[in-house]
């Protein structure tokens, strides 16, 4: 513990307990607490493993990378650097979406796109609870993330009839010809302003993929790419909704920007190609962390396709 504290590891005791549990061959933190309370002596192998874990953590390497697996919502995922470690707040987004889908479609299967899928945590946690026959396509620009998400899908969905496929693709890419449309889009995109990246904890700066964090000058560059192309992915006969996890400053900024963009699009008679902010949702700390956006019902105008490329 002293070594971790000297290295300024946040909540050093929690890190030590998690690492001890895994050194003992368990993924349950209470295993470590029980071993400590009982005065259990480590075997030479366990002690060597634990010391190695502690040494790595003292460099500020995330606990999740050291132990290789981590729980998220109701599933366990493999962790692999530099793919972003899932944050607890994202579990709250899973609950919001599941409640919303139940209200919208009840027992109907869902088809959705996960933009910036990373470990696959968001899409897989949703599929773990959505009705049978649901499908998620995850996209990411990091080949390690795509490989990891597909590997996690095999493990998580082994006994379920839902399907997950991850592939490399930019957020601003139009839907490929022949690919089916989706009911909704989910995304925990890069949203940290570039200037703030070096202010983050060493666990993030030294070990995690900066491309999964860097949201450009104001943190919204990837979000804008996504919103510019989202209409091409969403089924015009379905709910046409986008769920985002954002910086706490973004919902208000995004609302004002979308209002302006929709007014501009409306001047061409194509308001349905720009979404509107339906609601922002707070996290458990009371911060406006999540945004729910939706497109209006498409107009019957036969010329809508003609102007599509001119209003991107």
Coordinates of C-alpha atoms in Angstrom, one line a residue, residues 3-306:
X3 CA 4.4 2.1 -2.6
X4 CA 1.0 2.9 -4.2
X5 CA 0.5 5.9 -1.9
X6 CA 4.0 7.2 -2.6
X7 CA 3.2 6.9 -6.3
X8 CA 0.0 9.0 -5.6
X9 CA -2.3 6.2 -6.9
X10 CA -5.9 7.3 -6.3
X11 CA -7.6 5.2 -3.7
X12 CA -4.6 3.0 -3.2
X13 CA -6.4 0.6 -0.9
X14 CA -9.0 -0.2 -3.5
X15 CA -6.3 -0.9 -6.1
X16 CA -4.4 -3.1 -3.7
X17 CA -7.5 -5.1 -2.8
X18 CA -8.4 -5.7 -6.5
X19 CA -4.9 -6.7 -7.3
X20 CA -4.7 -9.0 -4.3
X21 CA -8.0 -10.7 -5.3
X22 CA -6.7 -11.4 -8.8
X23 CA -3.3 -12.6 -7.4
X24 CA -5.4 -15.1 -5.4
X25 CA -7.2 -16.2 -8.6
X26 CA -10.5 -14.4 -7.9
X27 CA -12.3 -11.5 -9.7
X28 CA -14.2 -10.6 -6.5
X29 CA -12.7 -7.8 -4.4
X30 CA -14.2 -9.2 -1.2
X31 CA -11.9 -12.2 -1.6
X32 CA -8.9 -10.0 -0.8
X33 CA -10.7 -8.5 2.2
X34 CA -11.5 -12.0 3.6
X35 CA -7.9 -13.1 3.1
X36 CA -6.6 -10.0 5.0
X37 CA -9.1 -10.5 7.8
X38 CA -8.2 -14.2 8.2
X39 CA -4.5 -13.4 8.1
X40 CA -4.0 -15.8 5.2
X41 CA -0.4 -16.2 4.1
X42 CA 0.3 -16.0 0.3
X43 CA 2.0 -18.9 -1.5
X44 CA 5.3 -18.0 -3.2
X45 CA 3.5 -17.9 -6.5
X46 CA 0.7 -15.7 -5.2
X47 CA 3.2 -13.3 -3.6
X48 CA 5.3 -13.0 -6.7
X49 CA 2.2 -12.3 -8.7
X50 CA 0.9 -9.7 -6.3
X51 CA 4.3 -7.9 -6.1
X52 CA 4.4 -7.8 -9.9
X53 CA 0.8 -6.3 -10.0
X54 CA 1.7 -3.7 -7.3
X55 CA 4.9 -2.7 -9.2
X56 CA 2.9 -2.1 -12.4
X57 CA 0.2 -0.2 -10.6
X58 CA 2.9 2.1 -9.0
X59 CA 3.6 3.3 -12.6
X60 CA 0.0 4.4 -12.7
X61 CA -1.0 1.7 -15.1
X62 CA -4.7 1.1 -14.8
X63 CA -5.8 -1.8 -12.6
X64 CA -8.0 -3.0 -15.4
X65 CA -5.1 -3.5 -17.8
X66 CA -3.1 -5.3 -15.1
X67 CA -5.7 -7.8 -14.3
X68 CA -7.0 -8.2 -17.9
X69 CA -10.7 -8.4 -17.1
X70 CA -13.2 -6.0 -15.6
X71 CA -16.9 -6.0 -14.8
X72 CA -19.2 -3.6 -16.6
X73 CA -22.9 -3.5 -15.9
X74 CA -23.8 -7.2 -15.7
X75 CA -21.1 -8.5 -18.0
X76 CA -17.3 -9.2 -17.7
X77 CA -15.1 -7.8 -20.4
X78 CA -11.5 -8.4 -21.5
X79 CA -9.3 -5.3 -21.1
X80 CA -6.5 -4.6 -23.5
X81 CA -4.3 -1.5 -23.7
X82 CA -4.6 1.1 -25.1
X83 CA -8.4 0.6 -25.6
X84 CA -10.3 2.9 -23.3
X85 CA -11.3 1.5 -20.0
X86 CA -15.1 1.7 -19.5
X87 CA -16.2 4.3 -17.0
X88 CA -18.9 3.8 -14.4
X89 CA -20.9 6.6 -15.9
X90 CA -21.4 4.7 -19.1
X91 CA -23.3 2.0 -17.1
X92 CA -25.8 4.7 -16.3
X93 CA -26.2 5.4 -20.0
X94 CA -27.0 1.6 -20.5
X95 CA -29.8 1.8 -18.0
X96 CA -31.3 5.0 -19.6
X97 CA -31.4 3.3 -23.0
X98 CA -32.8 0.1 -21.8
X99 CA -35.6 1.9 -20.0
X100 CA -36.3 4.1 -23.0
X101 CA -36.4 1.1 -25.4
X102 CA -38.8 -0.8 -23.1
X103 CA -41.1 2.3 -23.3
X104 CA -40.8 2.6 -27.0
X105 CA -40.9 -1.0 -28.3
X106 CA -41.4 -3.2 -25.3
X107 CA -40.4 -6.8 -26.3
X108 CA -39.3 -5.9 -29.9
X109 CA -35.7 -6.7 -30.9
X110 CA -33.5 -3.7 -31.6
X111 CA -31.0 -2.9 -34.3
X112 CA -28.5 -0.2 -33.3
X113 CA -25.1 1.3 -34.2
X114 CA -22.4 1.8 -31.5
X115 CA -20.0 4.5 -32.7
X116 CA -16.6 4.4 -31.1
X117 CA -17.2 1.0 -29.6
X118 CA -13.9 0.5 -27.8
X119 CA -14.1 -2.7 -25.7
X120 CA -17.7 -3.2 -26.9
X121 CA -19.0 -2.4 -23.4
X122 CA -21.9 -0.2 -24.4
X123 CA -23.3 -2.4 -27.2
X124 CA -22.7 -5.7 -25.4
X125 CA -24.3 -4.5 -22.1
X126 CA -27.4 -3.5 -24.1
X127 CA -27.5 -6.7 -26.0
X128 CA -27.3 -8.6 -22.7
X129 CA -30.7 -7.3 -21.8
X130 CA -32.4 -6.5 -25.1
X131 CA -34.9 -9.0 -26.5
X132 CA -33.8 -11.9 -28.6
X133 CA -33.0 -11.1 -32.2
X134 CA -31.4 -7.8 -31.4
X135 CA -28.3 -6.7 -33.3
X136 CA -25.5 -4.2 -32.8
X137 CA -22.8 -3.1 -35.2
X138 CA -19.8 -1.4 -33.4
X139 CA -17.5 0.8 -35.3
X140 CA -14.1 2.2 -34.3
X141 CA -10.9 3.5 -36.0
X142 CA -8.6 1.5 -33.7
X143 CA -8.0 -2.0 -35.0
X144 CA -7.1 -3.2 -31.5
X145 CA -10.5 -2.0 -30.3
X146 CA -12.3 -3.7 -33.1
X147 CA -10.5 -7.0 -32.4
X148 CA -11.2 -6.7 -28.7
X149 CA -14.9 -5.9 -29.1
X150 CA -15.4 -8.9 -31.4
X151 CA -13.6 -11.1 -28.9
X152 CA -15.7 -9.8 -26.0
X153 CA -18.9 -10.4 -28.1
X154 CA -18.0 -14.1 -28.4
X155 CA -17.6 -14.4 -24.7
X156 CA -20.6 -12.3 -23.6
X157 CA -23.2 -13.5 -26.1
X158 CA -22.2 -17.1 -26.2
X159 CA -25.6 -18.3 -24.8
X160 CA -27.8 -15.6 -26.3
X161 CA -29.4 -15.2 -29.7
X162 CA -28.4 -11.6 -30.1
X163 CA -25.6 -10.6 -32.4
X164 CA -22.7 -8.1 -32.3
X165 CA -20.2 -7.3 -35.1
X166 CA -17.4 -4.7 -34.8
X167 CA -15.5 -3.2 -37.8
X168 CA -13.2 -0.4 -38.6
X169 CA -15.0 2.7 -39.8
X170 CA -14.9 6.5 -39.2
X171 CA -17.7 8.2 -37.4
X172 CA -18.3 10.5 -40.3
X173 CA -18.7 7.8 -42.9
X174 CA -21.9 7.4 -44.8
X175 CA -23.8 4.1 -44.4
X176 CA -22.3 1.6 -46.9
X177 CA -24.7 0.7 -49.7
X178 CA -26.5 -2.5 -48.9
X179 CA -26.1 -2.2 -45.1
X180 CA -29.4 -2.2 -43.2
X181 CA -30.5 0.8 -41.3
X182 CA -30.8 1.0 -37.5
X183 CA -33.4 2.0 -34.9
X184 CA -31.0 4.1 -32.9
X185 CA -27.4 5.0 -32.5
X186 CA -25.4 5.0 -29.2
X187 CA -22.0 6.5 -28.7
X188 CA -19.5 7.4 -26.0
X189 CA -17.3 9.5 -28.4
X190 CA -14.1 11.3 -27.8
X191 CA -15.2 14.5 -26.0
X192 CA -12.2 15.9 -24.1
X193 CA -11.0 19.3 -25.6
X194 CA -7.5 18.8 -27.0
X195 CA -6.0 21.4 -24.7
X196 CA -7.2 19.5 -21.6
X197 CA -5.8 16.1 -22.5
X198 CA -2.5 16.6 -20.6
X199 CA -4.4 17.6 -17.5
X200 CA -5.9 14.2 -17.1
X201 CA -4.7 11.5 -14.7
X202 CA -1.5 9.7 -15.5
X203 CA -3.6 6.5 -15.9
X204 CA -5.2 8.1 -18.9
X205 CA -2.4 10.2 -20.4
X206 CA 0.2 7.5 -20.3
X207 CA -1.7 4.4 -21.1
X208 CA -5.0 5.0 -22.9
X209 CA -5.6 5.7 -26.6
X210 CA -5.6 9.5 -27.0
X211 CA -7.7 9.2 -30.2
X212 CA -10.5 7.7 -28.0
X213 CA -10.4 10.9 -25.8
X214 CA -9.5 13.8 -28.1
X215 CA -12.6 15.6 -29.2
X216 CA -10.9 18.5 -30.9
X217 CA -10.9 22.2 -30.0
X218 CA -14.1 22.2 -28.0
X219 CA -14.6 18.4 -27.6
X220 CA -17.4 18.1 -30.1
X221 CA -15.5 17.4 -33.4
X222 CA -16.3 13.7 -33.5
X223 CA -19.9 14.4 -32.3
X224 CA -20.4 16.7 -35.3
X225 CA -19.1 14.1 -37.7
X226 CA -21.5 11.6 -36.3
X227 CA -24.5 13.9 -36.4
X228 CA -23.7 14.9 -40.0
X229 CA -24.0 11.3 -41.2
X230 CA -26.5 9.9 -38.7
X231 CA -29.5 10.3 -40.9
X232 CA -28.1 7.8 -43.4
X233 CA -27.9 5.1 -40.7
X234 CA -31.3 5.5 -39.1
X235 CA -34.5 3.7 -40.3
X236 CA -37.0 6.4 -41.4
X237 CA -39.9 4.2 -40.1
X238 CA -38.4 3.7 -36.6
X239 CA -37.5 5.9 -33.6
X240 CA -34.5 7.6 -35.2
X241 CA -32.8 8.4 -31.9
X242 CA -29.2 9.1 -30.9
X243 CA -27.8 8.6 -27.4
X244 CA -24.6 10.3 -26.4
X245 CA -22.3 10.4 -23.4
X246 CA -20.7 13.9 -23.3
X247 CA -18.7 16.4 -21.2
X248 CA -21.0 18.1 -18.7
X249 CA -20.6 21.4 -20.7
X250 CA -21.8 19.9 -24.0
X251 CA -25.6 19.5 -23.8
X252 CA -26.3 23.2 -23.7
X253 CA -23.7 23.9 -26.4
X254 CA -25.0 21.2 -28.5
X255 CA -28.6 22.3 -28.1
X256 CA -27.9 25.8 -29.3
X257 CA -25.8 24.5 -32.2
X258 CA -28.4 22.0 -33.3
X259 CA -31.1 24.7 -33.3
X260 CA -29.0 26.8 -35.5
X261 CA -28.2 23.9 -37.9
X262 CA -31.9 22.9 -38.1
X263 CA -32.9 26.4 -38.9
X264 CA -30.4 26.5 -41.7
X265 CA -31.5 23.1 -43.0
X266 CA -35.2 24.2 -42.8
X267 CA -34.4 27.1 -45.1
X268 CA -33.8 24.4 -47.8
X269 CA -36.9 22.5 -46.7
X270 CA -35.1 19.5 -45.2
X271 CA -35.4 19.9 -41.5
X272 CA -35.6 16.1 -41.0
X273 CA -31.9 15.7 -41.9
X274 CA -30.8 17.5 -38.7
X275 CA -31.6 16.1 -35.2
X276 CA -32.8 18.0 -32.2
X277 CA -31.9 17.6 -28.6
X278 CA -34.9 15.9 -27.0
X279 CA -33.5 15.8 -23.4
X280 CA -30.3 15.8 -21.4
X281 CA -30.0 13.4 -18.6
X282 CA -27.9 13.8 -15.4
X283 CA -25.5 11.2 -14.0
X284 CA -25.6 10.1 -10.4
X285 CA -23.5 13.1 -9.4
X286 CA -26.2 15.4 -10.9
X287 CA -24.1 16.5 -13.9
X288 CA -25.7 16.8 -17.4
X289 CA -23.8 13.9 -18.8
X290 CA -26.0 12.2 -21.4
X291 CA -27.9 13.6 -24.4
X292 CA -30.9 12.1 -26.2
X293 CA -31.4 13.4 -29.8
X294 CA -33.9 12.5 -32.4
X295 CA -34.9 13.3 -36.0
X296 CA -38.4 14.5 -36.9
X297 CA -40.5 12.3 -39.1
X298 CA -39.2 12.5 -42.7
X299 CA -41.1 14.7 -45.1
X300 CA -42.7 13.1 -48.2
X301 CA -40.8 15.5 -50.5
X302 CA -39.6 13.5 -53.6
X303 CA -36.7 15.8 -54.1
X304 CA -35.1 15.2 -50.7
X305 CA -32.4 13.0 -52.2
X306 CA -31.4 15.7 -54.6

